[in-house]
CSV table of C-alpha atoms and ligand atoms in Angstrom, one decimal:
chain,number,residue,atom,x,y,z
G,1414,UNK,CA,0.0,0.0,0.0
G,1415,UNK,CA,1.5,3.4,-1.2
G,1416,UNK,CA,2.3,5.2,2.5
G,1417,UNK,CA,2.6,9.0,2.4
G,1418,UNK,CA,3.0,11.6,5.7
G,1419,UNK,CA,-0.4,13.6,4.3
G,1420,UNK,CA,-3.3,11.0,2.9
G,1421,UNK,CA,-4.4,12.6,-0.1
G,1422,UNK,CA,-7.3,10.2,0.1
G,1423,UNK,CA,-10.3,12.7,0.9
G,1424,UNK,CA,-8.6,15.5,-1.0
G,1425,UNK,CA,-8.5,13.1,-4.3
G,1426,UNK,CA,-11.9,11.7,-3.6
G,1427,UNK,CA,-13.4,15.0,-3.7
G,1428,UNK,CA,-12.8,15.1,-7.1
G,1429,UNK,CA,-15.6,13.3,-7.8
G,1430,UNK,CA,-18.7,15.2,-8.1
G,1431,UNK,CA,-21.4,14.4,-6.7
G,1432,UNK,CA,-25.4,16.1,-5.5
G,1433,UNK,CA,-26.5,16.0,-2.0
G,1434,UNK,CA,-29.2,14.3,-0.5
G,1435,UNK,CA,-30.8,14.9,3.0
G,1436,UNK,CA,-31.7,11.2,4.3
G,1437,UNK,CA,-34.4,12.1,7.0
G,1438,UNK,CA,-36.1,9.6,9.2
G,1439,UNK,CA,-37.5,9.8,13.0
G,1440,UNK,CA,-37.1,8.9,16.6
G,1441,UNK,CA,-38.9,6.8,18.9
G,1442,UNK,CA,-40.8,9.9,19.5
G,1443,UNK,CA,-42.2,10.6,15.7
G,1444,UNK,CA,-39.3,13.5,15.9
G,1445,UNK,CA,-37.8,14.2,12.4
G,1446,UNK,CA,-34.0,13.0,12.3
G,1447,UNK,CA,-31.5,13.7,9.0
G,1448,UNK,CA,-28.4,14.0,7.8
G,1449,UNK,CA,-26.9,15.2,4.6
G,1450,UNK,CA,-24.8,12.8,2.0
G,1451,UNK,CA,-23.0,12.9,-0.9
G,1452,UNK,CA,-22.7,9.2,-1.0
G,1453,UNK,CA,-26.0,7.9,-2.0
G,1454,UNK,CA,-26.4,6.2,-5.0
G,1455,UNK,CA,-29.0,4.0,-7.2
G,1456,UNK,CA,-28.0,0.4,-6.8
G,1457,UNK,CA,-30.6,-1.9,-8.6
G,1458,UNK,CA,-33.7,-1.4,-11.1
G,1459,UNK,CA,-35.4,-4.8,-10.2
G,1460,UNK,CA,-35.8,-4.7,-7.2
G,1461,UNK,CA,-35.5,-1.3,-7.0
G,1462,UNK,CA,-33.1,-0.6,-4.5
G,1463,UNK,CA,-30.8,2.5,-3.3
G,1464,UNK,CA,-28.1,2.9,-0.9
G,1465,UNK,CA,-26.0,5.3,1.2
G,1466,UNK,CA,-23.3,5.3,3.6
G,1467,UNK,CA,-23.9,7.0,7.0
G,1468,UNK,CA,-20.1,6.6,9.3
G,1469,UNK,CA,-20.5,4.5,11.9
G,1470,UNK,CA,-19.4,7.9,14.6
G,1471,UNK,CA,-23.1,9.6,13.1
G,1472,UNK,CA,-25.5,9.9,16.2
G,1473,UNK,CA,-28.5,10.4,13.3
G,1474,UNK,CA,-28.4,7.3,11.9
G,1475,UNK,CA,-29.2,5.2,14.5
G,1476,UNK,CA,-32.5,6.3,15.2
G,1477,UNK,CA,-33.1,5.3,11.2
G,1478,UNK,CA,-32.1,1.9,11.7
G,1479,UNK,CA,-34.1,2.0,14.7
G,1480,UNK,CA,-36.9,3.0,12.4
G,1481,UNK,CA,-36.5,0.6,9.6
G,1482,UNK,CA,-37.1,3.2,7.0
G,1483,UNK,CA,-35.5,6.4,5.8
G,1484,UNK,CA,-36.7,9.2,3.0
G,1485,UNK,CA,-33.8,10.2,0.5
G,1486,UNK,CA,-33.9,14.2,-0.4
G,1487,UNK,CA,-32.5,15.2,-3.8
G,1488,UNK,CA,-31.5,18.6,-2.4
G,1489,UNK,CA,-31.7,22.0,-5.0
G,1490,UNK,CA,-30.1,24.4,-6.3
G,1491,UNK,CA,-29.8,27.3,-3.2
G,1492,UNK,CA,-30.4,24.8,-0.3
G,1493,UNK,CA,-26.8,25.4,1.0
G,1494,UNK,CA,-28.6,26.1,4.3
G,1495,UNK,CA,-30.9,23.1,4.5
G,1496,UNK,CA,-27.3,21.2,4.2
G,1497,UNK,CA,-25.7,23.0,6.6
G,1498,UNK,CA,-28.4,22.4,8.9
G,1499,UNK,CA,-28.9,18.6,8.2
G,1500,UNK,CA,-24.7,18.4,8.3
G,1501,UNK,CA,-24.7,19.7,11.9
G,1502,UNK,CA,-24.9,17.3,15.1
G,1503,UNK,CA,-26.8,18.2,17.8
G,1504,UNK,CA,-29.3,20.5,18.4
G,1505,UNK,CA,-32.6,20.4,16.7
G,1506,UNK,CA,-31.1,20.7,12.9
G,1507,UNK,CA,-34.6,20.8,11.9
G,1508,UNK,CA,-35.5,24.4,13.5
G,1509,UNK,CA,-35.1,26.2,10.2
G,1510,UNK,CA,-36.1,23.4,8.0
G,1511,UNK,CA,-39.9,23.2,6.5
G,1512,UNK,CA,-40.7,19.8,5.7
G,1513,UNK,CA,-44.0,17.3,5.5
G,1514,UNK,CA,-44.5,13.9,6.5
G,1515,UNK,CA,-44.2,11.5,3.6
G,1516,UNK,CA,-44.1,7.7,3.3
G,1517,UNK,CA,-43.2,6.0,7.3
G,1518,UNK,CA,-43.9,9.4,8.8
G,1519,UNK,CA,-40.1,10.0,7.0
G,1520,UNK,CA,-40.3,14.1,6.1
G,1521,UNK,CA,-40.1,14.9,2.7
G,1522,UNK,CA,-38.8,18.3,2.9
G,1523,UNK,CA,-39.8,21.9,1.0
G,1524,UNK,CA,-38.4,22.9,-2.5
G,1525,UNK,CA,-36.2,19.7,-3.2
G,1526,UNK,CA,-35.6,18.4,-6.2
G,1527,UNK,CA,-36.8,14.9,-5.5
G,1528,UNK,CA,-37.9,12.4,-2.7
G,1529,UNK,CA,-37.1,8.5,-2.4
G,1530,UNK,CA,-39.0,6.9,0.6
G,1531,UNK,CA,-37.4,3.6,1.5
G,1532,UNK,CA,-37.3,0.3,3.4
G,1533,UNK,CA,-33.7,-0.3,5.1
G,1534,UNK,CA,-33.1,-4.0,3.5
G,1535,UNK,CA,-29.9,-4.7,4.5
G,1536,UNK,CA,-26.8,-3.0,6.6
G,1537,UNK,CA,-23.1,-4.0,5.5
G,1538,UNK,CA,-20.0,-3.4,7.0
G,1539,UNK,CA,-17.6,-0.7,4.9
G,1540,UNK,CA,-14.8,-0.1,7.0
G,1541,UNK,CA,-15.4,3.2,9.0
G,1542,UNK,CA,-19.0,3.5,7.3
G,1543,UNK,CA,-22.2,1.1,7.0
G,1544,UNK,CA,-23.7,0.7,3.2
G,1545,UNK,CA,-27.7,0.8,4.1
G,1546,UNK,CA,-29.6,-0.7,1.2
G,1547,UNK,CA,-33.2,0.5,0.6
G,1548,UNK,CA,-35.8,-1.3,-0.9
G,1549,UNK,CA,-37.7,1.9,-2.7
G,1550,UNK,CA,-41.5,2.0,-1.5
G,1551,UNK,CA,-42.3,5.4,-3.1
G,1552,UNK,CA,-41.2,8.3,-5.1
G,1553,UNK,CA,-41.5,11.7,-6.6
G,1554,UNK,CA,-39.7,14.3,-8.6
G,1555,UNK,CA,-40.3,18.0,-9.6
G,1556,UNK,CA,-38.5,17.6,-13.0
G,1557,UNK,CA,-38.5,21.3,-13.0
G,1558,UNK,CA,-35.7,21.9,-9.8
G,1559,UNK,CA,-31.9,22.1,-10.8
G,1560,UNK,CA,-29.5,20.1,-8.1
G,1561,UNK,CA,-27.6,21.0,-5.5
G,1562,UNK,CA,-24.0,19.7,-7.0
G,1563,UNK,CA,-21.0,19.4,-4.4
G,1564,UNK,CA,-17.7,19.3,-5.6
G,1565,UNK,CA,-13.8,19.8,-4.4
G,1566,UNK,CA,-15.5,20.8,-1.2
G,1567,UNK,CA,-17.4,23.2,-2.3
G,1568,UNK,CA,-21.2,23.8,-3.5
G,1569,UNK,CA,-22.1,24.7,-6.9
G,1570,UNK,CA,-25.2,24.7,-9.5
G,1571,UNK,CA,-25.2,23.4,-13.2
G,1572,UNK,CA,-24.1,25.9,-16.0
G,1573,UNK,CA,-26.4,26.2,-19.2
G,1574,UNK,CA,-24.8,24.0,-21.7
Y,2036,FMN,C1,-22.0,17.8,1.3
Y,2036,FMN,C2,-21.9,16.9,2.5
Y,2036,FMN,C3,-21.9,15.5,2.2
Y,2036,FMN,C4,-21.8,14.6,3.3
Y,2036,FMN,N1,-21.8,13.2,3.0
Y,2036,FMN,C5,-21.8,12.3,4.1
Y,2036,FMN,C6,-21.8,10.9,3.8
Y,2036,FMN,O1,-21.9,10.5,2.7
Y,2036,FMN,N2,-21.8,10.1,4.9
Y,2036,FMN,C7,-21.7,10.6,6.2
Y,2036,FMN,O2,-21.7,9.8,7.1
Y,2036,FMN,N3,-21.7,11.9,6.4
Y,2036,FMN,C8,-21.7,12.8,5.4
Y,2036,FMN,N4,-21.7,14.1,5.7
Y,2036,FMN,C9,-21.6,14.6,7.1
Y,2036,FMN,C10,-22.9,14.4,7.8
Y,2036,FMN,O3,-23.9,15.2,7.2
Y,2036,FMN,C11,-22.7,14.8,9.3
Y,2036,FMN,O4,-21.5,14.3,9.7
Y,2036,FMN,C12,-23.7,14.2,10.1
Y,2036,FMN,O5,-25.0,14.7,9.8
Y,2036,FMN,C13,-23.3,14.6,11.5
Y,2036,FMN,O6,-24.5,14.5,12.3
Y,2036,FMN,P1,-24.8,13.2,13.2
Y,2036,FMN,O7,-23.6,12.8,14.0
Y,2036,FMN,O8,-25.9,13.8,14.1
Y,2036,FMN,O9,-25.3,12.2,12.3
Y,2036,FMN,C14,-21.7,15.1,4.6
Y,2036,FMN,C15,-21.8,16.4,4.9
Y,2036,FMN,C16,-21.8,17.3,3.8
Y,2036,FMN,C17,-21.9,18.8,4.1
């Protein structure tokens, strides 16, 4: 394995760009839970699955396994803040957040670009992270919202072609 003093490892990954997606759930109390992600992905058509990675120190994630079910938030262009807040740990990130309850009770919040309510199927082992597989139950998309697009640790917003 190539050793260096500085791991370029984060700094090379960010490279790759990716959107951001607010995975929300709830506690044991019907309290809204999220956090945001760059790592979810679509995994298979048939059955239609998805699947993120939440590290194993997040104090949100929990309380979605706990649940069984999480709701997957396409985030748009200009919710900077919403990430922000759904990044932060502790406190109630969801103060400044407007949001509705959609499949599970999971919110489905304001002005995103699309929603992707889930069944956990399956939690794997990845090193300092789990991979959570959803099974999808329901979905919905404005096909008129540009993404949130984060990249070289930084947000941005698509350019006209
Ligand atoms: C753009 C962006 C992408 C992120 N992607 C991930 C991710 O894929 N997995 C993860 O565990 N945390 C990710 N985070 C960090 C989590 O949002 C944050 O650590 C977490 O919500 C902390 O709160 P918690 O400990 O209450 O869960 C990301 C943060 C930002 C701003």
């Amino acid at each position: 394995m190539c050793q260096h003093a500085y791991s370029p490892f984060r700094s090379v990954l960010g490279h790759f760009p990716s959107g951001v997606v607010a995975i929300t759930g709830h506690d044991l109390n019907g309290g809204p839970v999220g956090m945001a992600v760059s790592s979810f992905t679509s995994v298979s058509l048939e059955p239609p699955l998805v699947g993120f990675l939440p590290g194993k120190s997040s104090t949100t994630f929990p309380a979605i396994a706990r649940s069984g079910t999480f709701c997957a938030n396409v985030l748009a262009s200009g919710q900077e803040d919403v990430c922000r807040a759904l990044a932060s740990s502790g406190g109630d990130n969801f103060a400044e957040v407007s949001w509705h309850p959609g499949p599970h009770g999971d919110p489905v919040l304001d002005g995103i670009v699309a929603w992707i309510g889930c069944t956990i199927e399956a939690v794997h082992d990845a090193g300092d992270h789990h991979l959570v597989i959803g099974r999808v139950d329901d979905l919905a998309a404005d096909t008129t919202a540009d993404p949130l697009l984060f990249f070289r640790s930084r947000y941005h917003r698509l350019a006209a072609a």
